Structures are given as structure tokens and as C-alpha cells.
Amino acid sequence: ILMLQIDSQTWRLPGGRLRPGEGEVEGLLRKLDTYLAPPELGAPDWVVSDCMSVWWRPNFTEHMYPYVPPHITQPKEQKKVYLVQ
């Protein structure tokens, strides 16, 4: 799992927003190139396989869940974890 270290004790999954008209896989490939591919070496050939899990943030708290709680009609955020080789 790719994690970004924010400070000495805080780690986060990389995230971001999709650009208009951009699909999930294209956005993931763009983020991987941004974080892991130096411009002078060029972009590697990433292979995005499967969506391994989906996590939901029901409101503005830090906690994310692998399900949408039944009382939530519109979650605030969704994160998907993909297998990338």
C-alpha cells in the first residue's frame, strides 16, 4: 500500500480529485506519475488490476468505513483502493 508520511506519526493514503471527464483509472495513473515518477525518467508502465476495497466517509469526521452507514444518504467522500503493478 502506498502511504504518504505527513509528519513523524501521521500517514495518509494519497488522494485527490478527478479532473472533469477523467475516469478513476486515468486519475490514479496521473497521481502515481505525479508522486512516483520523476519527469526526467518518464512515466513507467503502470498496470491497474482490480479495485480491492471501497471506503466511505459519511460526514466531516476523520473516520472512514468499508460500508455506508444506513442513516447516511449522501456520503461526503469515497476512496477506492486498487491493485497496481
PDB file of C-alpha atoms in Angstrom:
ATOM      1  CA  ILE A   1       0.000   0.000   0.000  1.00  0.00           C
ATOM      2  CA  LEU A   2       1.318   3.405  -0.943  1.00  0.00           C
ATOM      3  CA  MET A   3       1.211   5.747   2.048  1.00  0.00           C
ATOM      4  CA  LEU A   4       2.339   9.355   2.332  1.00  0.00           C
ATOM      5  CA  GLN A   5       4.064  10.421   5.536  1.00  0.00           C
ATOM      6  CA  ILE A   6       2.694  13.765   6.721  1.00  0.00           C
ATOM      7  CA  ASP A   7       4.820  14.052   9.872  1.00  0.00           C
ATOM      8  CA  SER A   8       6.658  11.654  12.174  1.00  0.00           C
ATOM      9  CA  GLN A   9       3.455   9.903  13.307  1.00  0.00           C
ATOM     10  CA  THR A  10       0.864  10.605  10.613  1.00  0.00           C
ATOM     11  CA  TRP A  11       0.406   8.573   7.435  1.00  0.00           C
ATOM     12  CA  ARG A  12      -2.263   9.074   4.789  1.00  0.00           C
ATOM     13  CA  LEU A  13      -3.366   7.411   1.593  1.00  0.00           C
ATOM     14  CA  PRO A  14      -2.671   9.618  -1.413  1.00  0.00           C
ATOM     15  CA  GLY A  15      -5.811  11.163  -2.722  1.00  0.00           C
ATOM     16  CA  GLY A  16      -7.150  13.924  -4.820  1.00  0.00           C
ATOM     17  CA  ARG A  17      -9.942  14.794  -7.145  1.00  0.00           C
ATOM     18  CA  LEU A  18     -10.660  13.635 -10.625  1.00  0.00           C
ATOM     19  CA  ARG A  19     -10.459  16.228 -13.348  1.00  0.00           C
ATOM     20  CA  PRO A  20     -13.620  16.829 -15.400  1.00  0.00           C
ATOM     21  CA  GLY A  21     -14.113  13.943 -17.824  1.00  0.00           C
ATOM     22  CA  GLU A  22     -11.344  11.858 -16.225  1.00  0.00           C
ATOM     23  CA  GLY A  23     -12.042   8.253 -15.238  1.00  0.00           C
ATOM     24  CA  GLU A  24     -10.956   6.625 -11.985  1.00  0.00           C
ATOM     25  CA  VAL A  25      -8.097   4.644 -13.544  1.00  0.00           C
ATOM     26  CA  GLU A  26      -6.811   7.661 -15.509  1.00  0.00           C
ATOM     27  CA  GLY A  27      -6.850   9.766 -12.333  1.00  0.00           C
ATOM     28  CA  LEU A  28      -4.989   7.044 -10.443  1.00  0.00           C
ATOM     29  CA  LEU A  29      -2.329   6.814 -13.165  1.00  0.00           C
ATOM     30  CA  ARG A  30      -1.925  10.611 -13.132  1.00  0.00           C
ATOM     31  CA  LYS A  31      -1.461  10.606  -9.341  1.00  0.00           C
ATOM     32  CA  LEU A  32       1.045   7.736  -9.494  1.00  0.00           C
ATOM     33  CA  ASP A  33       3.067   9.608 -12.102  1.00  0.00           C
ATOM     34  CA  THR A  34       2.931  12.788 -10.006  1.00  0.00           C
ATOM     35  CA  TYR A  35       4.071  11.117  -6.773  1.00  0.00           C
ATOM     36  CA  LEU A  36       6.370   8.337  -8.001  1.00  0.00           C
ATOM     37  CA  ALA A  37       7.701   9.073 -11.496  1.00  0.00           C
ATOM     38  CA  PRO A  38      10.469  11.664 -11.833  1.00  0.00           C
ATOM     39  CA  PRO A  39       9.913  13.723 -15.016  1.00  0.00           C
ATOM     40  CA  GLU A  40      13.428  13.033 -16.310  1.00  0.00           C
ATOM     41  CA  LEU A  41      12.863   9.251 -16.293  1.00  0.00           C
ATOM     42  CA  GLY A  42       9.436   9.276 -17.898  1.00  0.00           C
ATOM     43  CA  ALA A  43       6.305   7.530 -16.740  1.00  0.00           C
ATOM     44  CA  PRO A  44       6.549   3.788 -16.034  1.00  0.00           C
ATOM     45  CA  ASP A  45       4.026   1.328 -17.447  1.00  0.00           C
ATOM     46  CA  TRP A  46       1.614   1.012 -14.531  1.00  0.00           C
ATOM     47  CA  VAL A  47      -0.855  -1.886 -14.691  1.00  0.00           C
ATOM     48  CA  VAL A  48      -4.050  -1.218 -12.725  1.00  0.00           C
ATOM     49  CA  SER A  49      -5.773  -4.528 -11.991  1.00  0.00           C
ATOM     50  CA  ASP A  50      -8.650  -4.722  -9.534  1.00  0.00           C
ATOM     51  CA  CYS A  51     -10.463  -2.495  -7.090  1.00  0.00           C
ATOM     52  CA  MET A  52      -9.561  -4.122  -3.777  1.00  0.00           C
ATOM     53  CA  SER A  53     -11.816  -2.114  -1.451  1.00  0.00           C
ATOM     54  CA  VAL A  54     -14.070   0.910  -1.202  1.00  0.00           C
ATOM     55  CA  TRP A  55     -14.086   3.177   1.868  1.00  0.00           C
ATOM     56  CA  TRP A  56     -16.682   5.809   2.738  1.00  0.00           C
ATOM     57  CA  ARG A  57     -16.572   8.977   4.848  1.00  0.00           C
ATOM     58  CA  PRO A  58     -20.160   9.630   5.948  1.00  0.00           C
ATOM     59  CA  ASN A  59     -19.568  13.157   7.263  1.00  0.00           C
ATOM     60  CA  PHE A  60     -16.768  15.591   8.040  1.00  0.00           C
ATOM     61  CA  THR A  61     -15.022  13.422  10.665  1.00  0.00           C
ATOM     62  CA  GLU A  62     -11.685  11.654  10.096  1.00  0.00           C
ATOM     63  CA  HIS A  63     -13.120   8.141  10.220  1.00  0.00           C
ATOM     64  CA  MET A  64     -13.781   6.114   7.087  1.00  0.00           C
ATOM     65  CA  TYR A  65     -15.786   2.898   6.916  1.00  0.00           C
ATOM     66  CA  PRO A  66     -15.898  -0.046   4.469  1.00  0.00           C
ATOM     67  CA  TYR A  67     -19.673   0.478   4.224  1.00  0.00           C
ATOM     68  CA  VAL A  68     -22.156   3.343   4.079  1.00  0.00           C
ATOM     69  CA  PRO A  69     -23.997   3.592   7.403  1.00  0.00           C
ATOM     70  CA  PRO A  70     -27.746   3.113   6.894  1.00  0.00           C
ATOM     71  CA  HIS A  71     -28.657   6.590   8.150  1.00  0.00           C
ATOM     72  CA  ILE A  72     -26.391   8.322   5.574  1.00  0.00           C
ATOM     73  CA  THR A  73     -27.998   9.196   2.236  1.00  0.00           C
ATOM     74  CA  GLN A  74     -25.092  11.109   0.656  1.00  0.00           C
ATOM     75  CA  PRO A  75     -21.575  10.266   1.906  1.00  0.00           C
ATOM     76  CA  LYS A  76     -19.053  13.119   1.847  1.00  0.00           C
ATOM     77  CA  GLU A  77     -16.168  11.090   0.374  1.00  0.00           C
ATOM     78  CA  GLN A  78     -15.360   7.758  -1.234  1.00  0.00           C
ATOM     79  CA  LYS A  79     -11.888   6.196  -1.551  1.00  0.00           C
ATOM     80  CA  LYS A  80     -11.103   3.149  -3.644  1.00  0.00           C
ATOM     81  CA  VAL A  81      -8.001   1.021  -3.204  1.00  0.00           C
ATOM     82  CA  TYR A  82      -6.702  -0.533  -6.449  1.00  0.00           C
ATOM     83  CA  LEU A  83      -4.110  -3.229  -7.068  1.00  0.00           C
ATOM     84  CA  VAL A  84      -1.338  -1.641  -9.167  1.00  0.00           C
ATOM     85  CA  GLN A  85       1.700  -3.423 -10.577  1.00  0.00           C
TER      86      GLN A  85
END
